[in-house]
PDB file of C-alpha atoms and ligand atoms in Angstrom:
ATOM      1  CA  MET A   1      37.718  35.534  40.666  1.00 92.00           C
ATOM      2  CA  ASP A   2      34.743  33.440  41.682  1.00 96.00           C
ATOM      3  CA  ILE A   3      34.051  30.199  39.832  1.00 98.00           C
ATOM      4  CA  LYS A   4      30.610  28.729  39.425  1.00 98.00           C
ATOM      5  CA  ALA A   5      29.454  25.615  37.603  1.00 98.00           C
ATOM      6  CA  GLU A   6      25.745  25.241  36.892  1.00 98.00           C
ATOM      7  CA  LYS A   7      24.291  21.939  35.729  1.00 98.00           C
ATOM      8  CA  LEU A   8      27.668  21.262  34.136  1.00 98.00           C
ATOM      9  CA  THR A   9      27.556  18.106  32.030  1.00 98.00           C
ATOM     10  CA  HIS A  10      30.415  16.784  29.936  1.00 98.00           C
ATOM     11  CA  ILE A  11      30.127  13.867  27.567  1.00 97.00           C
ATOM     12  CA  TYR A  12      33.251  12.738  25.690  1.00 97.00           C
ATOM     13  CA  MET A  13      32.708  11.625  22.098  1.00 93.00           C
ATOM     14  CA  SER A  14      29.029  12.388  22.360  1.00 88.00           C
ATOM     15  CA  GLY A  15      26.877  10.513  19.844  1.00 87.00           C
ATOM     16  CA  SER A  16      29.597   7.947  19.056  1.00 91.00           C
ATOM     17  CA  PRO A  17      29.672   4.313  20.253  1.00 92.00           C
ATOM     18  CA  PHE A  18      32.541   5.414  22.575  1.00 91.00           C
ATOM     19  CA  GLU A  19      30.416   8.074  24.278  1.00 93.00           C
ATOM     20  CA  SER A  20      31.390   8.535  27.932  1.00 94.00           C
ATOM     21  CA  LYS A  21      29.645  10.769  30.439  1.00 95.00           C
ATOM     22  CA  ALA A  22      32.349  12.320  32.650  1.00 98.00           C
ATOM     23  CA  LEU A  23      30.279  14.980  34.462  1.00 98.00           C
ATOM     24  CA  HIS A  24      26.571  15.000  35.209  1.00 98.00           C
ATOM     25  CA  GLU A  25      24.787  18.242  36.108  1.00 98.00           C
ATOM     26  CA  VAL A  26      27.467  19.465  38.507  1.00 98.00           C
ATOM     27  CA  ASP A  27      26.608  22.546  40.565  1.00 98.00           C
ATOM     28  CA  LEU A  28      29.411  24.092  42.579  1.00 97.00           C
ATOM     29  CA  SER A  29      30.981  27.402  43.523  1.00 98.00           C
ATOM     30  CA  ILE A  30      34.536  28.278  44.473  1.00 98.00           C
ATOM     31  CA  ALA A  31      35.090  31.696  46.017  1.00 97.00           C
ATOM     32  CA  SER A  32      37.966  33.977  45.142  1.00 96.00           C
ATOM     33  CA  GLY A  33      40.968  33.207  47.379  1.00 95.00           C
ATOM     34  CA  GLU A  34      39.727  29.800  48.484  1.00 96.00           C
ATOM     35  CA  TYR A  35      42.083  26.787  48.592  1.00 97.00           C
ATOM     36  CA  VAL A  36      39.966  23.859  47.484  1.00 98.00           C
ATOM     37  CA  SER A  37      40.997  20.245  47.052  1.00 97.00           C
ATOM     38  CA  ILE A  38      39.104  17.997  44.685  1.00 98.00           C
ATOM     39  CA  ILE A  39      39.328  14.354  45.597  1.00 96.00           C
ATOM     40  CA  GLY A  40      37.638  11.196  44.377  1.00 95.00           C
ATOM     41  CA  HIS A  41      38.470   7.807  42.966  1.00 92.00           C
ATOM     42  CA  THR A  42      39.994   7.358  39.553  1.00 93.00           C
ATOM     43  CA  GLY A  43      37.641   8.211  36.701  1.00 95.00           C
ATOM     44  CA  SER A  44      35.285  10.235  38.921  1.00 96.00           C
ATOM     45  CA  GLY A  45      35.602  13.337  36.715  1.00 97.00           C
ATOM     46  CA  LYS A  46      38.131  15.474  38.593  1.00 97.00           C
ATOM     47  CA  SER A  47      40.379  16.328  35.638  1.00 96.00           C
ATOM     48  CA  THR A  48      37.415  16.901  33.339  1.00 97.00           C
ATOM     49  CA  LEU A  49      35.879  19.272  35.889  1.00 98.00           C
ATOM     50  CA  VAL A  50      38.970  21.426  36.377  1.00 97.00           C
ATOM     51  CA  GLN A  51      39.730  21.525  32.652  1.00 96.00           C
ATOM     52  CA  HIS A  52      36.473  23.453  32.246  1.00 97.00           C
ATOM     53  CA  PHE A  53      37.764  26.145  34.597  1.00 96.00           C
ATOM     54  CA  ASN A  54      40.395  27.264  32.117  1.00 92.00           C
ATOM     55  CA  GLY A  55      38.421  26.495  28.996  1.00 93.00           C
ATOM     56  CA  LEU A  56      40.462  23.501  27.929  1.00 92.00           C
ATOM     57  CA  VAL A  57      37.214  21.627  27.432  1.00 95.00           C
ATOM     58  CA  LYS A  58      33.749  23.093  26.965  1.00 95.00           C
ATOM     59  CA  PRO A  59      30.519  21.980  28.599  1.00 97.00           C
ATOM     60  CA  THR A  60      28.306  19.590  26.641  1.00 97.00           C
ATOM     61  CA  SER A  61      25.476  21.326  28.494  1.00 97.00           C
ATOM     62  CA  GLY A  62      25.220  23.679  31.449  1.00 98.00           C
ATOM     63  CA  SER A  63      27.717  26.452  32.058  1.00 98.00           C
ATOM     64  CA  VAL A  64      30.831  27.542  33.900  1.00 97.00           C
ATOM     65  CA  GLN A  65      31.307  31.102  35.100  1.00 97.00           C
ATOM     66  CA  VAL A  66      34.895  32.185  35.789  1.00 96.00           C
ATOM     67  CA  GLY A  67      35.009  35.800  36.955  1.00 95.00           C
ATOM     68  CA  ASN A  68      33.212  37.690  34.176  1.00 94.00           C
ATOM     69  CA  TRP A  69      33.624  34.936  31.577  1.00 95.00           C
ATOM     70  CA  THR A  70      30.852  32.471  30.867  1.00 96.00           C
ATOM     71  CA  LEU A  71      31.709  29.216  29.195  1.00 96.00           C
ATOM     72  CA  LYS A  72      29.016  27.273  27.391  1.00 97.00           C
ATOM     73  CA  HIS A  73      28.825  24.638  24.685  1.00 96.00           C
ATOM     74  CA  ASP A  74      29.038  27.216  21.890  1.00 95.00           C
ATOM     75  CA  THR A  75      31.488  29.723  23.444  1.00 95.00           C
ATOM     76  CA  LYS A  76      34.107  30.810  20.890  1.00 93.00           C
ATOM     77  CA  GLN A  77      37.853  30.197  21.408  1.00 88.00           C
ATOM     78  CA  LYS A  78      38.628  33.917  21.190  1.00 89.00           C
ATOM     79  CA  VAL A  79      36.419  34.522  24.219  1.00 88.00           C
ATOM     80  CA  ILE A  80      38.259  31.809  26.136  1.00 89.00           C
ATOM     81  CA  HIS A  81      41.793  32.982  25.248  1.00 86.00           C
ATOM     82  CA  PRO A  82      42.064  35.916  27.731  1.00 87.00           C
ATOM     83  CA  MET A  83      40.543  33.755  30.471  1.00 90.00           C
ATOM     84  CA  ARG A  84      43.433  31.273  30.109  1.00 87.00           C
ATOM     85  CA  ARG A  85      45.893  33.960  31.182  1.00 87.00           C
ATOM     86  CA  LYS A  86      44.082  34.387  34.499  1.00 93.00           C
ATOM     87  CA  VAL A  87      43.569  30.698  35.172  1.00 96.00           C
ATOM     88  CA  GLY A  88      46.834  28.752  35.272  1.00 94.00           C
ATOM     89  CA  MET A  89      46.670  25.027  34.879  1.00 93.00           C
ATOM     90  CA  VAL A  90      49.343  22.526  35.822  1.00 91.00           C
ATOM     91  CA  PHE A  91      48.402  19.272  34.132  1.00 86.00           C
ATOM     92  CA  GLN A  92      48.376  15.794  35.592  1.00 80.00           C
ATOM     93  CA  PHE A  93      51.743  15.141  33.861  1.00 80.00           C
ATOM     94  CA  PRO A  94      53.141  18.666  33.695  1.00 76.00           C
ATOM     95  CA  GLU A  95      56.403  17.558  32.121  1.00 76.00           C
ATOM     96  CA  HIS A  96      54.342  17.110  28.948  1.00 82.00           C
ATOM     97  CA  GLN A  97      53.807  20.881  29.015  1.00 83.00           C
ATOM     98  CA  LEU A  98      57.517  21.500  28.371  1.00 87.00           C
ATOM     99  CA  PHE A  99      58.678  21.886  24.803  1.00 86.00           C
ATOM    100  CA  ASP A 100      61.224  24.671  24.236  1.00 89.00           C
ATOM    101  CA  GLU A 101      65.007  24.486  23.862  1.00 92.00           C
ATOM    102  CA  THR A 102      65.937  25.945  27.232  1.00 95.00           C
ATOM    103  CA  VAL A 103      64.129  26.105  30.556  1.00 96.00           C
ATOM    104  CA  GLU A 104      64.252  29.900  30.461  1.00 96.00           C
ATOM    105  CA  SER A 105      62.682  30.225  26.996  1.00 96.00           C
ATOM    106  CA  ASP A 106      60.118  27.574  27.874  1.00 96.00           C
ATOM    107  CA  VAL A 107      59.010  29.489  30.965  1.00 96.00           C
ATOM    108  CA  ALA A 108      59.075  32.802  29.047  1.00 97.00           C
ATOM    109  CA  PHE A 109      56.853  31.420  26.276  1.00 95.00           C
ATOM    110  CA  GLY A 110      53.540  32.343  27.944  1.00 92.00           C
ATOM    111  CA  PRO A 111      54.346  36.034  28.538  1.00 94.00           C
ATOM    112  CA  ILE A 112      55.896  36.390  25.042  1.00 95.00           C
ATOM    113  CA  ASN A 113      52.812  34.786  23.532  1.00 90.00           C
ATOM    114  CA  HIS A 114      50.701  37.358  25.355  1.00 87.00           C
ATOM    115  CA  GLY A 115      52.734  40.290  24.009  1.00 92.00           C
ATOM    116  CA  VAL A 116      55.305  40.902  26.763  1.00 95.00           C
ATOM    117  CA  PRO A 117      58.655  42.077  25.224  1.00 97.00           C
ATOM    118  CA  LYS A 118      61.268  39.288  25.166  1.00 96.00           C
ATOM    119  CA  ASP A 119      63.718  40.867  27.660  1.00 96.00           C
ATOM    120  CA  GLU A 120      60.975  41.497  30.196  1.00 97.00           C
ATOM    121  CA  ALA A 121      59.534  37.993  29.651  1.00 97.00           C
ATOM    122  CA  LEU A 122      62.953  36.415  30.274  1.00 96.00           C
ATOM    123  CA  LYS A 123      63.340  38.495  33.432  1.00 96.00           C
ATOM    124  CA  ARG A 124      59.970  37.286  34.675  1.00 97.00           C
ATOM    125  CA  ALA A 125      60.897  33.720  33.710  1.00 97.00           C
ATOM    126  CA  ARG A 126      64.086  33.838  35.792  1.00 96.00           C
ATOM    127  CA  ARG A 127      62.076  35.130  38.746  1.00 95.00           C
ATOM    128  CA  ALA A 128      59.499  32.321  38.394  1.00 95.00           C
ATOM    129  CA  ILE A 129      62.292  29.736  38.089  1.00 96.00           C
ATOM    130  CA  GLU A 130      63.688  31.030  41.380  1.00 94.00           C
ATOM    131  CA  GLN A 131      60.217  31.015  42.962  1.00 91.00           C
ATOM    132  CA  VAL A 132      59.790  27.292  42.319  1.00 92.00           C
ATOM    133  CA  GLY A 133      63.146  26.581  43.951  1.00 90.00           C
ATOM    134  CA  LEU A 134      65.188  25.731  40.871  1.00 93.00           C
ATOM    135  CA  PRO A 135      68.779  26.997  40.717  1.00 94.00           C
ATOM    136  CA  GLN A 136      69.419  29.710  38.113  1.00 93.00           C
ATOM    137  CA  GLU A 137      71.923  27.424  36.382  1.00 94.00           C
ATOM    138  CA  VAL A 138      69.039  25.370  34.936  1.00 95.00           C
ATOM    139  CA  CYS A 139      67.879  28.423  32.932  1.00 95.00           C
ATOM    140  CA  SER A 140      70.114  27.616  29.987  1.00 96.00           C
ATOM    141  CA  ARG A 141      69.629  23.849  30.103  1.00 96.00           C
ATOM    142  CA  SER A 142      67.184  21.822  28.040  1.00 95.00           C
ATOM    143  CA  PRO A 143      64.014  21.103  30.065  1.00 93.00           C
ATOM    144  CA  PHE A 144      64.344  17.486  28.947  1.00 91.00           C
ATOM    145  CA  ASP A 145      67.691  17.089  30.731  1.00 92.00           C
ATOM    146  CA  LEU A 146      66.119  17.804  34.117  1.00 91.00           C
ATOM    147  CA  SER A 147      65.035  15.197  36.668  1.00 87.00           C
ATOM    148  CA  GLY A 148      61.313  14.384  36.887  1.00 83.00           C
ATOM    149  CA  GLY A 149      60.853  16.593  39.956  1.00 85.00           C
ATOM    150  CA  GLN A 150      62.789  19.463  38.370  1.00 89.00           C
ATOM    151  CA  MET A 151      60.721  19.177  35.170  1.00 90.00           C
ATOM    152  CA  ARG A 152      57.595  19.499  37.221  1.00 89.00           C
ATOM    153  CA  ARG A 153      58.925  22.628  38.911  1.00 91.00           C
ATOM    154  CA  ALA A 154      59.859  24.074  35.523  1.00 93.00           C
ATOM    155  CA  ALA A 155      56.344  23.397  34.222  1.00 92.00           C
ATOM    156  CA  ILE A 156      54.872  25.071  37.317  1.00 93.00           C
ATOM    157  CA  ALA A 157      57.181  28.073  36.771  1.00 95.00           C
ATOM    158  CA  GLY A 158      55.727  28.326  33.251  1.00 95.00           C
ATOM    159  CA  VAL A 159      52.291  28.731  34.817  1.00 95.00           C
ATOM    160  CA  LEU A 160      53.244  31.004  37.739  1.00 95.00           C
ATOM    161  CA  VAL A 161      55.086  33.386  35.398  1.00 96.00           C
ATOM    162  CA  MET A 162      51.679  34.475  34.088  1.00 94.00           C
ATOM    163  CA  ASN A 163      50.614  35.642  37.595  1.00 94.00           C
ATOM    164  CA  PRO A 164      47.359  33.664  37.437  1.00 96.00           C
ATOM    165  CA  GLU A 165      44.495  34.637  39.723  1.00 96.00           C
ATOM    166  CA  VAL A 166      43.444  30.992  39.864  1.00 97.00           C
ATOM    167  CA  LEU A 167      45.983  28.174  39.999  1.00 97.00           C
ATOM    168  CA  ILE A 168      44.784  24.675  39.188  1.00 96.00           C
ATOM    169  CA  LEU A 169      47.082  21.772  40.018  1.00 95.00           C
ATOM    170  CA  ASP A 170      46.075  18.323  38.802  1.00 94.00           C
ATOM    171  CA  GLU A 171      47.968  15.712  40.840  1.00 92.00           C
ATOM    172  CA  PRO A 172      51.082  17.888  41.129  1.00 90.00           C
ATOM    173  CA  THR A 173      52.921  15.577  43.510  1.00 87.00           C
ATOM    174  CA  ALA A 174      52.365  12.221  41.781  1.00 83.00           C
ATOM    175  CA  GLY A 175      55.655  10.404  41.299  1.00 79.00           C
ATOM    176  CA  ILE A 176      57.724  12.851  43.383  1.00 83.00           C
ATOM    177  CA  ASP A 177      59.608  11.722  46.503  1.00 84.00           C
ATOM    178  CA  PRO A 178      58.124  12.732  49.904  1.00 85.00           C
ATOM    179  CA  GLN A 179      60.629  15.535  50.537  1.00 87.00           C
ATOM    180  CA  GLY A 180      60.049  16.908  47.030  1.00 86.00           C
ATOM    181  CA  GLN A 181      56.270  16.737  47.587  1.00 88.00           C
ATOM    182  CA  LYS A 182      56.516  18.708  50.792  1.00 88.00           C
ATOM    183  CA  GLU A 183      58.760  21.355  49.230  1.00 89.00           C
ATOM    184  CA  LEU A 184      56.416  21.705  46.266  1.00 90.00           C
ATOM    185  CA  MET A 185      53.305  22.110  48.392  1.00 92.00           C
ATOM    186  CA  ASP A 186      55.048  24.569  50.747  1.00 91.00           C
ATOM    187  CA  MET A 187      56.166  26.558  47.728  1.00 92.00           C
ATOM    188  CA  ILE A 188      52.593  26.696  46.402  1.00 93.00           C
ATOM    189  CA  GLU A 189      51.350  27.750  49.848  1.00 92.00           C
ATOM    190  CA  ALA A 190      53.916  30.586  50.020  1.00 91.00           C
ATOM    191  CA  TRP A 191      53.081  31.696  46.464  1.00 92.00           C
ATOM    192  CA  ARG A 192      49.390  31.662  47.248  1.00 93.00           C
ATOM    193  CA  GLN A 193      49.853  33.850  50.313  1.00 90.00           C
ATOM    194  CA  ASP A 194      51.937  36.368  48.366  1.00 91.00           C
ATOM    195  CA  TYR A 195      49.487  36.608  45.472  1.00 90.00           C
ATOM    196  CA  GLU A 196      46.205  35.983  47.340  1.00 91.00           C
ATOM    197  CA  ALA A 197      45.247  33.600  44.566  1.00 95.00           C
ATOM    198  CA  THR A 198      42.646  30.854  44.411  1.00 97.00           C
ATOM    199  CA  VAL A 199      44.173  27.372  44.444  1.00 97.00           C
ATOM    200  CA  ILE A 200      42.353  24.290  43.191  1.00 98.00           C
ATOM    201  CA  LEU A 201      44.250  21.105  43.935  1.00 97.00           C
ATOM    202  CA  VAL A 202      43.234  17.760  42.460  1.00 97.00           C
ATOM    203  CA  THR A 203      44.766  14.972  44.496  1.00 94.00           C
ATOM    204  CA  HIS A 204      44.438  11.390  45.648  1.00 91.00           C
ATOM    205  CA  ASP A 205      46.465  12.279  48.720  1.00 90.00           C
ATOM    206  CA  MET A 206      44.014  12.853  51.576  1.00 90.00           C
ATOM    207  CA  GLU A 207      46.789  14.039  53.872  1.00 88.00           C
ATOM    208  CA  LEU A 208      47.777  16.809  51.466  1.00 90.00           C
ATOM    209  CA  ALA A 209      44.168  17.785  50.872  1.00 92.00           C
ATOM    210  CA  ALA A 210      43.481  17.966  54.601  1.00 89.00           C
ATOM    211  CA  LYS A 211      46.603  19.885  55.442  1.00 88.00           C
ATOM    212  CA  HIS A 212      46.407  22.621  52.848  1.00 91.00           C
ATOM    213  CA  SER A 213      42.810  23.257  51.895  1.00 94.00           C
ATOM    214  CA  ASP A 214      39.943  25.303  53.271  1.00 95.00           C
ATOM    215  CA  ARG A 215      37.455  22.979  51.643  1.00 97.00           C
ATOM    216  CA  LEU A 216      37.246  19.531  50.106  1.00 97.00           C
ATOM    217  CA  ILE A 217      35.029  18.612  47.188  1.00 97.00           C
ATOM    218  CA  ILE A 218      34.580  14.884  46.718  1.00 97.00           C
ATOM    219  CA  MET A 219      33.672  13.734  43.229  1.00 97.00           C
ATOM    220  CA  SER A 220      32.028  10.421  42.501  1.00 97.00           C
ATOM    221  CA  GLU A 221      30.742   9.214  39.145  1.00 96.00           C
ATOM    222  CA  GLY A 222      30.757  12.667  37.628  1.00 98.00           C
ATOM    223  CA  GLN A 223      28.920  14.357  40.492  1.00 98.00           C
ATOM    224  CA  VAL A 224      29.770  16.186  43.701  1.00 98.00           C
ATOM    225  CA  ALA A 225      29.266  13.585  46.428  1.00 97.00           C
ATOM    226  CA  LYS A 226      30.266  15.827  49.331  1.00 95.00           C
ATOM    227  CA  SER A 227      31.703  19.266  49.965  1.00 96.00           C
ATOM    228  CA  GLY A 228      32.853  20.881  53.206  1.00 96.00           C
ATOM    229  CA  SER A 229      35.771  21.804  55.448  1.00 94.00           C
ATOM    230  CA  PRO A 230      38.239  18.931  56.107  1.00 92.00           C
ATOM    231  CA  PRO A 231      36.894  18.291  59.660  1.00 88.00           C
ATOM    232  CA  THR A 232      33.291  18.188  58.381  1.00 91.00           C
ATOM    233  CA  VAL A 233      34.109  15.802  55.565  1.00 93.00           C
ATOM    234  CA  PHE A 234      36.288  13.546  57.709  1.00 89.00           C
ATOM    235  CA  ALA A 235      33.665  13.351  60.442  1.00 87.00           C
ATOM    236  CA  ASP A 236      31.639  11.069  58.155  1.00 88.00           C
ATOM    237  CA  GLU A 237      34.044   8.153  57.799  1.00 87.00           C
ATOM    238  CA  GLN A 238      31.324   5.810  56.550  1.00 91.00           C
ATOM    239  CA  LYS A 239      30.467   8.099  53.673  1.00 91.00           C
ATOM    240  CA  LEU A 240      34.141   8.312  52.743  1.00 92.00           C
ATOM    241  CA  GLN A 241      34.447   4.556  52.755  1.00 91.00           C
ATOM    242  CA  SER A 242      31.347   4.189  50.599  1.00 93.00           C
ATOM    243  CA  LEU A 243      33.083   6.476  48.082  1.00 92.00           C
ATOM    244  CA  GLY A 244      36.212   4.305  48.151  1.00 90.00           C
ATOM    245  CA  LEU A 245      38.224   6.852  50.145  1.00 92.00           C
ATOM    246  CA  GLN A 246      40.120   6.689  53.414  1.00 88.00           C
ATOM    247  CA  LEU A 247      40.770   9.141  56.210  1.00 89.00           C
ATOM    248  CA  PRO A 248      44.192  10.808  56.045  1.00 88.00           C
ATOM    249  CA  GLU A 249      46.906   8.746  57.700  1.00 86.00           C
ATOM    250  CA  SER A 250      47.514  11.205  60.547  1.00 84.00           C
ATOM    251  CA  LEU A 251      43.829  11.016  61.424  1.00 85.00           C
ATOM    252  CA  ARG A 252      43.773   7.224  61.335  1.00 86.00           C
ATOM    253  CA  LEU A 253      46.773   7.203  63.673  1.00 86.00           C
ATOM    254  CA  TRP A 254      45.148   9.721  65.996  1.00 84.00           C
ATOM    255  CA  LYS A 255      41.969   7.636  66.148  1.00 83.00           C
ATOM    256  CA  ALA A 256      44.040   4.544  66.992  1.00 85.00           C
ATOM    257  CA  VAL A 257      45.868   6.480  69.736  1.00 83.00           C
ATOM    258  CA  GLN A 258      42.577   7.758  71.173  1.00 80.00           C
ATOM    259  CA  GLU A 259      41.071   4.316  71.093  1.00 81.00           C
ATOM    260  CA  HIS A 260      44.123   2.766  72.736  1.00 84.00           C
ATOM    261  CA  PHE A 261      44.105   5.265  75.613  1.00 78.00           C
ATOM    262  CA  GLY A 262      40.322   5.401  75.854  1.00 76.00           C
ATOM    263  CA  LYS A 263      40.309   9.146  75.184  1.00 73.00           C
ATOM    264  CA  GLU A 264      37.993  11.258  73.097  1.00 71.00           C
ATOM    265  CA  GLY A 265      38.496  14.676  71.625  1.00 66.00           C
ATOM    266  CA  ASP A 266      36.870  16.751  68.977  1.00 65.00           C
ATOM    267  CA  SER A 267      39.823  18.507  67.368  1.00 70.00           C
ATOM    268  CA  LEU A 268      41.531  16.733  64.495  1.00 74.00           C
ATOM    269  CA  PRO A 269      45.246  16.739  63.701  1.00 77.00           C
ATOM    270  CA  PHE A 270      46.229  16.889  60.023  1.00 76.00           C
ATOM    271  CA  GLY A 271      49.895  16.209  59.329  1.00 74.00           C
ATOM    272  CA  GLU A 272      52.623  14.745  61.505  1.00 78.00           C
ATOM    273  CA  THR A 273      53.443  17.945  63.424  1.00 82.00           C
ATOM    274  CA  ALA A 274      49.811  18.383  64.490  1.00 81.00           C
ATOM    275  CA  LEU A 275      49.582  14.693  65.377  1.00 83.00           C
ATOM    276  CA  VAL A 276      52.674  14.872  67.602  1.00 86.00           C
ATOM    277  CA  GLU A 277      51.309  18.027  69.276  1.00 85.00           C
ATOM    278  CA  HIS A 278      47.961  16.302  69.946  1.00 82.00           C
ATOM    279  CA  ILE A 279      49.653  13.255  71.459  1.00 82.00           C
ATOM    280  CA  ASP A 280      51.931  15.503  73.516  1.00 84.00           C
ATOM    281  CA  GLY A 281      48.907  17.487  74.749  1.00 82.00           C
ATOM    282  CA  MET A 282      47.087  14.292  75.649  1.00 79.00           C
ATOM    283  CA  LEU A 283      50.050  12.916  77.589  1.00 80.00           C
ATOM    284  CA  LYS A 284      50.572  16.202  79.442  1.00 81.00           C
ATOM    285  CA  GLY A 285      46.897  16.327  80.290  1.00 75.00           C
ATOM    286  CA  SER A 286      46.967  12.905  81.941  1.00 61.00           C
ATOM    287  CA  THR A 287      48.714  11.401  84.875  1.00 47.00           C
ATOM    288  CA  LEU A 288      51.135   8.651  83.960  1.00 43.00           C
ATOM    289  CA  GLY A 289      48.802   6.217  85.641  1.00 40.00           C
ATOM    290  CA  ASP A 290      46.076   7.085  83.108  1.00 44.00           C
ATOM    291  CA  VAL A 291      48.413   6.407  80.235  1.00 41.00           C
TER     292      VAL A 291
HETATM  293  N1  ATP B 301      39.786  12.357  26.430  1.00 91.56           N
HETATM  294  C1  ATP B 301      38.848  11.490  26.832  1.00 91.56           C
HETATM  295  N2  ATP B 301      38.108  10.783  25.946  1.00 91.56           N
HETATM  296  C2  ATP B 301      37.147   9.931  26.350  1.00 91.56           C
HETATM  297  N3  ATP B 301      36.825   9.690  27.620  1.00 91.56           N
HETATM  298  C3  ATP B 301      37.537  10.351  28.558  1.00 91.56           C
HETATM  299  C4  ATP B 301      38.582  11.277  28.211  1.00 91.56           C
HETATM  300  N4  ATP B 301      39.102  11.788  29.350  1.00 91.56           N
HETATM  301  C5  ATP B 301      38.425  11.205  30.352  1.00 91.56           C
HETATM  302  N5  ATP B 301      37.482  10.355  29.880  1.00 91.56           N
HETATM  303  C6  ATP B 301      36.538   9.554  30.700  1.00 91.56           C
HETATM  304  O1  ATP B 301      35.815  10.459  31.522  1.00 91.56           O
HETATM  305  C7  ATP B 301      35.680   9.940  32.850  1.00 91.56           C
HETATM  306  C8  ATP B 301      36.279  10.938  33.849  1.00 91.56           C
HETATM  307  O2  ATP B 301      37.678  11.034  33.589  1.00 91.56           O
HETATM  308  P1  ATP B 301      38.629  12.044  34.351  1.00 91.56           P
HETATM  309  O3  ATP B 301      39.940  11.985  33.656  1.00 91.56           O
HETATM  310  O4  ATP B 301      37.960  13.359  34.450  1.00 91.56           O
HETATM  311  O5  ATP B 301      38.700  11.359  35.786  1.00 91.56           O
HETATM  312  P2  ATP B 301      39.683  11.657  37.021  1.00 91.56           P
HETATM  313  O6  ATP B 301      38.807  11.741  38.237  1.00 91.56           O
HETATM  314  O7  ATP B 301      40.559  12.805  36.721  1.00 91.56           O
HETATM  315  O8  ATP B 301      40.530  10.301  37.107  1.00 91.56           O
HETATM  316  P3  ATP B 301      42.060  10.076  37.604  1.00 91.56           P
HETATM  317  O9  ATP B 301      42.022  10.106  39.104  1.00 91.56           O
HETATM  318  O10 ATP B 301      42.371   8.697  37.090  1.00 91.56           O
HETATM  319  O11 ATP B 301      42.934  11.116  36.992  1.00 91.56           O
HETATM  320  C9  ATP B 301      36.349   8.574  32.838  1.00 91.56           C
HETATM  321  O12 ATP B 301      35.345   7.617  32.638  1.00 91.56           O
HETATM  322  C10 ATP B 301      37.266   8.640  31.653  1.00 91.56           C
HETATM  323  O13 ATP B 301      37.423   7.360  31.077  1.00 91.56           O
HETATM  324 MG1   MG B 302      42.627  13.002  36.480  1.00 91.56          MG
END
């Protein structure tokens, strides 16, 4: 499902003294199957933007096209409802999405709500719980007795169980330990490959964005400040700095290594494995005297 925003403007509490313009005439397209990361400093409009893609908020002006659905200021809720099933959204604090008595019934809620018979919904829920790497024993536990990382997985299972064509993740790794972050992102990557879905990741983590996505969209003050493949975006370090952003850590290290050894290269390593391979390649390509 392609997504297209045209002159998308969103003003919170429009007409009140607390009015706040979160998005200003945003134009962007995301193609079906793309993995896009949306980055930008706090308050730049990332969450507001992605909440339009599943109809959680409506444009103040302009429009959003998601597959065959068009969302405008006056679009009715009943038009938006079926779109929600296709566009799964994991919120910035997904543990707030949990509410039911057991993990299993919580995850099964979406399918049941959309008319899937209870037995079948529970079967799908158990499969989704397994997909996110939670042991089956959590099925009968209260979601509120889980650890923070487990709660997040349970909330993600509640979204994946709907087989969304578009998966939106708003800061999914915030507050999770590094190993948990890696597992979560690898799980999403594997899910995406199986289902050929579109993934839209909102993150402050440049390393994650660089490693996983086909394209980066940088938001600044409610507008798209830059969009392109990770190497294209990271080639303009000055622009990034002017937007209050930094290069991913692996890239900063690689630049320091290149500078130290007086070497130049045009390929960019994202992630520690790629960085180690680049350094290894550089060392093998030189005589020890050079290094
Ligand atoms: N519910 C709301 N009511 C009023 N103003 C809001 C609301 N949500 C967001 N805003 C304002 O809209 C602007 C964009 O907020 P948004 O949450 O989209 O930013 P963000 O890029 O997701 O930030 P963060 O990185 O902190 O999550 C901010 O100025 C924010 O204060
Ligand atoms: Mg946000």
